[in-house]
Short mmCIF file of C-alpha atoms and ligand atoms in Angstrom, two decimals:
data_model
loop_
_atom_site.label_atom_id
_atom_site.label_comp_id
_atom_site.label_asym_id
_atom_site.label_seq_id
_atom_site.Cartn_x
_atom_site.Cartn_y
_atom_site.Cartn_z
CA MET A 146 -61.75 -8.71 -21.05
CA SER A 147 -60.72 -12.47 -22.75
CA ALA A 148 -61.63 -13.33 -26.47
CA LYS A 149 -65.25 -14.92 -25.87
CA LEU A 150 -64.72 -18.65 -25.31
CA SER A 151 -68.00 -20.76 -25.76
CA GLU A 152 -69.25 -21.51 -22.60
CA GLN A 153 -67.83 -25.68 -23.14
CA ALA A 154 -64.46 -24.04 -23.64
CA ALA A 155 -64.88 -21.47 -20.59
CA LYS A 156 -66.48 -24.21 -18.21
CA GLN A 157 -63.52 -26.15 -19.04
CA ARG A 158 -60.73 -23.21 -18.54
CA ILE A 159 -62.52 -22.27 -15.36
CA ASP A 160 -62.39 -25.60 -13.90
CA GLN A 161 -58.60 -26.13 -14.56
CA ILE A 162 -57.89 -22.15 -13.06
CA LYS A 163 -60.28 -22.99 -9.91
CA PRO A 164 -57.68 -25.65 -7.79
CA LYS A 165 -54.74 -23.43 -9.05
CA LEU A 166 -55.77 -20.69 -7.32
CA LYS A 167 -57.08 -22.82 -4.20
CA LYS A 168 -53.75 -23.94 -4.05
CA TRP A 169 -51.61 -20.81 -4.48
CA SER A 170 -54.16 -18.98 -2.58
CA GLN A 171 -53.26 -22.00 0.51
CA GLU A 172 -49.79 -21.41 0.17
CA TYR A 173 -50.05 -18.08 0.12
CA TYR A 174 -52.60 -16.99 3.30
CA VAL A 175 -51.72 -20.03 5.26
CA GLN A 176 -47.99 -21.03 4.59
CA ASP A 177 -46.77 -18.02 3.60
CA ARG A 178 -44.72 -19.59 1.26
CA PRO A 179 -46.01 -18.73 -2.17
CA SER A 180 -45.18 -20.36 -5.17
CA VAL A 181 -45.86 -18.17 -7.48
CA GLU A 182 -45.21 -14.70 -7.72
CA ASP A 183 -48.30 -11.99 -6.81
CA ASP A 184 -48.54 -11.44 -11.00
CA VAL A 185 -49.00 -14.71 -11.87
CA TYR A 186 -51.71 -14.97 -9.63
CA ASP A 187 -53.70 -11.76 -10.12
CA SER A 188 -53.77 -12.20 -13.99
CA THR A 189 -55.05 -15.96 -13.56
CA TYR A 190 -57.60 -14.78 -10.52
CA GLN A 191 -58.58 -12.01 -13.40
CA GLU A 192 -59.53 -14.16 -16.05
CA LEU A 193 -61.55 -16.05 -13.42
CA VAL A 194 -63.56 -12.44 -12.73
CA SER A 195 -63.85 -12.02 -16.57
CA LEU A 196 -64.63 -15.75 -17.36
CA GLU A 197 -66.97 -15.99 -14.71
CA THR A 198 -68.49 -12.33 -15.71
CA GLN A 199 -69.07 -13.86 -19.05
CA TYR A 200 -70.61 -17.17 -18.37
CA PRO A 201 -72.31 -15.78 -14.85
CA ASN A 202 -73.89 -19.68 -14.49
CA LEU A 203 -70.44 -21.32 -13.85
CA ILE A 204 -69.40 -19.40 -10.54
CA THR A 205 -69.82 -21.99 -8.23
CA ALA A 206 -70.65 -20.80 -4.59
CA ASP A 207 -66.71 -22.51 -3.77
CA SER A 208 -64.99 -20.52 -6.70
CA PRO A 209 -62.19 -18.28 -5.58
CA THR A 210 -64.20 -14.95 -6.27
CA GLN A 211 -66.37 -15.71 -3.73
CA ASN A 212 -64.49 -15.66 -0.84
CA VAL A 213 -61.41 -13.59 0.24
CA GLY A 214 -58.65 -15.20 1.31
CA GLY A 215 -57.33 -18.26 3.11
CA LYS A 216 -57.53 -20.73 5.79
CA LEU A 217 -57.35 -19.12 8.96
CA LEU A 218 -54.92 -20.73 11.70
CA PRO A 219 -56.89 -22.92 14.39
CA GLN A 220 -54.40 -21.83 17.39
CA PHE A 221 -55.64 -18.59 17.16
CA SER A 222 -59.34 -17.81 18.41
CA LYS A 223 -61.52 -15.64 15.86
CA VAL A 224 -62.77 -12.03 15.85
CA ASN A 225 -66.11 -11.24 13.87
CA HIS A 226 -65.50 -8.18 11.73
CA HIS A 227 -68.95 -6.45 12.07
CA ILE A 228 -68.01 -4.53 9.39
CA PRO A 229 -66.00 -6.74 6.55
CA LEU A 230 -62.42 -6.16 5.48
CA LEU A 231 -63.34 -5.43 1.85
CA SER A 232 -60.38 -6.47 -0.89
CA LEU A 233 -59.85 -4.24 -3.60
CA GLY A 234 -60.32 -4.19 -7.49
CA ASP A 235 -57.36 -4.44 -9.17
CA VAL A 236 -56.84 -2.61 -12.70
CA PHE A 237 -53.33 -3.58 -14.59
CA SER A 238 -53.18 0.02 -17.28
CA LYS A 239 -53.46 3.23 -16.81
CA GLN A 240 -56.39 2.65 -19.51
CA GLU A 241 -58.54 0.51 -17.21
CA LEU A 242 -57.66 3.07 -14.30
CA ASP A 243 -59.11 5.86 -16.64
CA ASP A 244 -62.24 3.75 -17.46
CA PHE A 245 -62.76 3.66 -13.20
CA THR A 246 -62.31 7.40 -12.49
CA ILE A 247 -64.79 7.92 -15.58
CA ARG A 248 -67.14 5.47 -14.53
CA VAL A 249 -67.70 6.96 -11.26
CA GLU A 250 -68.04 10.68 -12.41
CA LYS A 251 -70.61 9.86 -14.66
CA ASN A 252 -72.69 8.00 -12.38
CA TYR A 253 -71.48 10.37 -9.26
CA PRO A 254 -71.02 14.06 -11.26
CA ALA A 255 -70.67 14.94 -7.65
CA VAL A 256 -66.92 13.24 -7.38
CA LYS A 257 -64.47 16.18 -7.80
CA GLN A 258 -61.59 14.57 -6.35
CA PHE A 259 -59.95 11.39 -5.69
CA ASN A 260 -57.20 10.50 -3.20
CA CYS A 261 -53.50 8.62 -3.68
CA GLU A 262 -52.48 6.21 -1.66
CA LEU A 263 -49.07 3.75 -1.73
CA LYS A 264 -50.56 0.22 -1.55
CA ILE A 265 -48.63 -1.49 0.82
CA ASP A 266 -47.47 -4.33 0.53
CA GLY A 267 -48.13 -6.28 3.84
CA LEU A 268 -51.08 -8.13 5.96
CA SER A 269 -53.97 -6.19 6.76
CA ILE A 270 -55.31 -5.68 10.04
CA SER A 271 -57.95 -4.33 12.07
CA LEU A 272 -57.44 -2.44 15.59
CA ARG A 273 -60.38 -1.72 17.84
CA TYR A 274 -60.27 1.12 20.39
CA GLU A 275 -63.05 1.30 23.79
CA ASN A 276 -62.73 4.89 24.40
CA GLY A 277 -59.06 5.26 23.55
CA VAL A 278 -57.72 2.36 24.35
CA PHE A 279 -56.31 -0.60 21.84
CA VAL A 280 -58.87 -3.18 23.29
CA GLU A 281 -57.97 -5.97 20.17
CA GLY A 282 -56.44 -6.81 16.75
CA SER A 283 -57.15 -9.00 13.94
CA THR A 284 -56.01 -10.06 10.97
CA ARG A 285 -58.23 -9.54 8.19
CA GLY A 286 -58.65 -13.59 7.68
CA ASN A 287 -61.53 -14.37 4.83
CA GLY A 288 -62.78 -10.63 5.20
CA GLN A 289 -65.91 -11.72 7.76
CA ILE A 290 -63.93 -13.73 10.20
CA GLY A 291 -60.12 -12.99 11.25
CA GLU A 292 -57.72 -14.21 13.40
CA ASP A 293 -57.36 -12.66 17.07
CA ILE A 294 -53.65 -11.61 17.43
CA THR A 295 -54.05 -8.77 19.74
CA ARG A 296 -50.68 -9.89 21.50
CA ASN A 297 -48.64 -9.45 19.35
CA LEU A 298 -49.72 -6.55 17.96
CA LYS A 299 -49.44 -4.70 21.27
CA THR A 300 -45.31 -5.48 20.85
CA ILE A 301 -45.10 -3.15 17.73
CA PRO A 302 -44.25 -0.13 18.38
CA SER A 303 -46.45 1.90 15.60
CA ILE A 304 -49.37 0.88 17.26
CA PRO A 305 -50.97 2.84 20.05
CA GLN A 306 -52.14 1.17 23.32
CA LYS A 307 -53.69 5.22 23.94
CA LEU A 308 -54.77 7.16 21.56
CA THR A 309 -54.81 10.64 22.28
CA ARG A 310 -58.36 11.44 22.63
CA PRO A 311 -61.14 8.28 24.43
CA ILE A 312 -62.46 7.68 21.21
CA THR A 313 -64.36 4.56 20.59
CA ILE A 314 -63.26 4.01 16.88
CA GLU A 315 -62.45 0.50 14.41
CA VAL A 316 -59.75 1.35 11.77
CA ARG A 317 -57.57 -0.68 9.44
CA GLY A 318 -54.33 -0.40 7.59
CA GLU A 319 -51.61 -2.98 6.70
CA CYS A 320 -48.45 -4.23 8.92
CA TYR A 321 -44.96 -4.52 7.22
CA MET A 322 -41.56 -5.37 7.57
CA PRO A 323 -39.39 -3.00 6.28
CA LYS A 324 -36.31 -4.37 3.34
CA LYS A 325 -33.89 -3.18 5.78
CA SER A 326 -35.30 -5.85 8.99
CA PHE A 327 -36.02 -8.10 6.09
CA ALA A 328 -32.29 -8.49 5.04
CA LYS A 329 -31.28 -8.87 8.05
CA LEU A 330 -34.02 -11.32 9.15
CA ASN A 331 -32.84 -13.61 6.36
CA GLU A 332 -29.73 -13.40 7.12
CA GLU A 333 -29.77 -14.11 10.52
CA ARG A 334 -32.03 -17.11 9.71
CA GLU A 335 -29.86 -18.58 7.14
CA ARG A 336 -26.81 -17.90 9.35
CA ASN A 337 -28.96 -20.76 11.82
CA GLY A 338 -29.46 -22.97 8.68
CA GLU A 339 -33.02 -22.35 8.50
CA SER A 340 -34.85 -21.32 5.71
CA GLY A 341 -35.19 -17.54 4.54
CA PHE A 342 -38.68 -15.83 4.01
CA ALA A 343 -39.59 -15.27 -0.06
CA ASN A 344 -40.21 -11.42 0.57
CA PRO A 345 -41.05 -8.98 3.25
CA ARG A 346 -44.70 -9.52 2.93
CA ASN A 347 -44.42 -13.53 3.75
CA ALA A 348 -42.18 -12.36 6.77
CA ALA A 349 -43.97 -10.08 8.03
CA ALA A 350 -47.42 -12.67 7.99
CA GLY A 351 -45.33 -15.42 9.38
CA SER A 352 -43.99 -13.09 12.41
CA LEU A 353 -47.22 -11.74 13.13
CA ARG A 354 -48.91 -15.01 13.04
CA GLN A 355 -46.68 -16.31 15.65
CA LEU A 356 -48.03 -17.70 18.79
CA ASN A 357 -45.46 -16.50 20.96
CA PRO A 358 -45.25 -12.75 21.08
CA ARG A 359 -42.00 -12.44 21.95
CA ILE A 360 -40.88 -13.62 18.76
CA THR A 361 -42.84 -10.82 16.45
CA ALA A 362 -41.79 -8.32 18.98
CA SER A 363 -38.22 -9.44 17.41
CA ARG A 364 -39.22 -8.81 13.78
CA HIS A 365 -39.20 -4.92 14.16
CA LEU A 366 -42.54 -4.94 12.05
CA SER A 367 -44.31 -1.64 11.44
CA THR A 368 -47.30 -0.10 10.20
CA PHE A 369 -49.18 1.98 8.17
CA MET A 370 -52.93 2.78 8.81
CA TYR A 371 -55.73 3.84 5.86
CA ASN A 372 -58.73 2.90 6.59
CA VAL A 373 -62.21 2.99 9.26
CA ALA A 374 -64.62 0.64 9.67
CA ASP A 375 -67.04 3.27 10.51
CA TYR A 376 -66.47 7.34 10.33
CA ASN A 377 -68.57 8.33 13.44
CA ASP A 378 -66.56 9.72 16.14
CA LEU A 379 -64.66 11.40 13.44
CA LYS A 380 -64.89 15.51 12.36
CA THR A 381 -63.25 15.02 8.73
CA ASN A 382 -65.43 14.51 5.41
CA THR A 383 -62.47 13.32 3.24
CA GLN A 384 -59.87 10.55 3.14
CA SER A 385 -57.42 12.90 2.83
CA GLY A 386 -59.08 14.37 6.17
CA LEU A 387 -58.77 10.92 7.66
CA LEU A 388 -55.32 9.88 6.88
CA ALA A 389 -54.43 13.09 8.65
CA GLU A 390 -57.06 13.01 11.61
CA LEU A 391 -55.97 9.35 12.50
CA ASN A 392 -52.29 10.61 12.62
CA ASP A 393 -52.93 13.52 15.12
CA LEU A 394 -54.64 10.68 16.85
CA GLY A 395 -51.51 8.38 17.42
CA PHE A 396 -51.36 6.16 14.31
CA ASN A 397 -48.34 5.65 12.15
CA ILE A 398 -49.90 7.33 8.29
CA ASN A 399 -48.04 6.99 5.66
CA PRO A 400 -47.00 10.60 4.60
CA SER A 401 -46.82 10.10 0.65
CA TYR A 402 -51.09 10.32 -0.11
CA GLN A 403 -52.27 12.76 -2.67
CA VAL A 404 -55.13 14.47 -3.51
CA ALA A 405 -56.01 14.27 -7.36
CA ASP A 406 -58.17 17.02 -9.25
CA ASN A 407 -57.76 15.10 -12.09
CA LEU A 408 -56.21 12.04 -14.14
CA ASP A 409 -53.44 13.67 -14.94
CA GLN A 410 -52.78 13.90 -11.28
CA ILE A 411 -53.59 10.67 -10.90
CA ASN A 412 -51.23 9.61 -13.19
CA ALA A 413 -48.23 11.84 -12.63
CA TYR A 414 -48.49 10.50 -9.12
CA ILE A 415 -48.31 6.88 -10.29
CA ASP A 416 -45.29 7.86 -12.54
CA ARG A 417 -43.50 8.97 -9.18
CA TYR A 418 -43.77 6.43 -7.35
CA GLN A 419 -43.43 3.72 -9.43
CA GLN A 420 -40.37 5.12 -10.84
CA GLN A 421 -39.15 5.79 -6.56
CA ARG A 422 -40.78 2.58 -5.32
CA ASP A 423 -37.34 1.08 -4.76
CA GLY A 424 -35.82 3.27 -2.69
CA LEU A 425 -38.84 2.84 -0.26
CA ASP A 426 -37.93 1.37 2.83
CA TYR A 427 -41.28 -0.72 3.05
CA GLY A 428 -42.31 -2.60 -0.05
CA ILE A 429 -45.34 -1.45 -2.22
CA ASP A 430 -47.06 -2.91 -4.82
CA GLY A 431 -49.09 -0.57 -6.78
CA ILE A 432 -51.28 2.72 -6.06
CA VAL A 433 -54.45 3.15 -4.37
CA ILE A 434 -56.94 5.32 -5.70
CA LYS A 435 -60.19 6.54 -3.66
CA VAL A 436 -62.92 9.11 -3.98
CA ASN A 437 -61.68 12.15 -1.18
CA ASP A 438 -65.31 12.99 0.01
CA LEU A 439 -66.07 10.51 2.61
CA LYS A 440 -69.87 10.82 2.22
CA LEU A 441 -69.86 10.07 -1.60
CA GLN A 442 -67.53 6.83 -0.49
CA THR A 443 -70.67 5.32 1.34
CA LYS A 444 -73.05 6.57 -1.37
CA ILE A 445 -70.78 4.90 -4.15
CA GLY A 446 -71.08 1.68 -1.54
CA ALA A 447 -69.26 -1.53 -2.62
CA THR A 448 -69.95 -5.18 -4.01
CA VAL A 449 -70.11 -7.88 -1.45
CA LYS A 450 -66.27 -8.05 -1.59
CA ILE A 451 -64.93 -4.33 -3.27
CA PRO A 452 -65.73 -0.83 -2.62
CA LYS A 453 -66.72 0.81 -5.72
CA TRP A 454 -64.66 4.19 -4.95
CA ALA A 455 -61.54 2.56 -4.55
CA ILE A 456 -59.33 1.27 -7.15
CA ALA A 457 -55.39 -0.53 -6.68
CA TYR A 458 -53.53 0.25 -10.18
CA LYS A 459 -50.94 -2.55 -9.53
CA PHE A 460 -47.13 -1.88 -11.07
CA PRO A 461 -46.06 -4.10 -13.55
CA PRO A 462 -44.34 -7.27 -11.97
CA GLU A 463 -40.58 -5.67 -10.60
CA GLU A 464 -37.73 -7.57 -13.12
CA ALA A 465 -36.82 -10.05 -11.08
CA GLU A 466 -33.01 -9.72 -10.40
CA THR A 467 -30.20 -10.87 -12.82
N1 1X8 B 40 -57.67 -4.24 0.73
C1 1X8 B 40 -57.78 -3.08 0.81
O1 1X8 B 40 -58.89 -2.61 1.00
C2 1X8 B 40 -56.64 -2.24 1.27
C3 1X8 B 40 -55.96 -2.82 0.82
C4 1X8 B 40 -54.30 -1.65 1.07
C5 1X8 B 40 -53.10 -1.60 0.84
N2 1X8 B 40 -52.18 -2.83 0.91
N3 1X8 B 40 -52.44 -0.52 1.66
C6 1X8 B 40 -52.82 0.63 1.16
C7 1X8 B 40 -54.02 0.74 0.80
C8 1X8 B 40 -54.62 2.35 1.27
N4 1X8 B 40 -53.84 3.30 1.55
O2 1X8 B 40 -55.55 2.56 1.17
C9 1X8 B 40 -54.92 -0.63 0.65
S1 1X8 B 40 -56.68 -0.28 0.85
#
């Protein structure tokens, strides 16, 4: 929490921050060409959240903290997410992570396990299946309304057109561009005199939000699925079991998830993947720690924007390549 500013100073700072975050958000979500690194956006956003928490009367409806994500591209028809795609609360230190797990276990003593998962640096997507058949896919958009990109998603090999069981389900995950594909794409674009994408996340977003599915198909995109909009048709009652069941249904699941019984195991997982991230063929910008029991997730619930049973531990920004 920043040092306590006077209300007037806080208002001045908030009035400085909001236009910056809106500009950066527009660049990031709509043009896929951000002018600042994620950690600059994240830390400025957290400063706004901290100031608005200190002075809730300074929160305005147009504040970036009051809506998730960017504008929708008018060329795509819209999809209403009946169960909103939430964002994630972020922590930037192990102390803050410790505070999160202690708070959850204090308020919900029944919590015994967390599930640790890699935070994939891609574009959030939602896939809807009816009786086991892929019927609709969309971007997160602002969490409530997304863009219908079904035709583009149908070109991605890791997205099953038909599940191994005829169930009706809505699954959420991340679409990403492998680092090797990103490097080849930028080499090709530069050979053709086009500007390269800033990073694999922007390349994935730019490739998914193409009007021509054939361009999407040429971009070697892949997916890792990790959440379900509702758990009705599933047999499992844990997050780790959910991932195994999604895998059995035919989805691509990131295999690096791990159940943790205590904070030491969570910290060991974080250290392991902070070291291994450069060797992965996909970008990760942190770790997602979730209460493992699905019924407890539901009991703990969410705010209007983020789940209270999960947190994202964000890695420090990678050293800029000299
Ligand atoms: N915004 C979100 O809720 C999430 C975003 C992400 C992400 N980018 N990568 C992995 C996970 C995960 N394993 O849950 C989540 S959850």
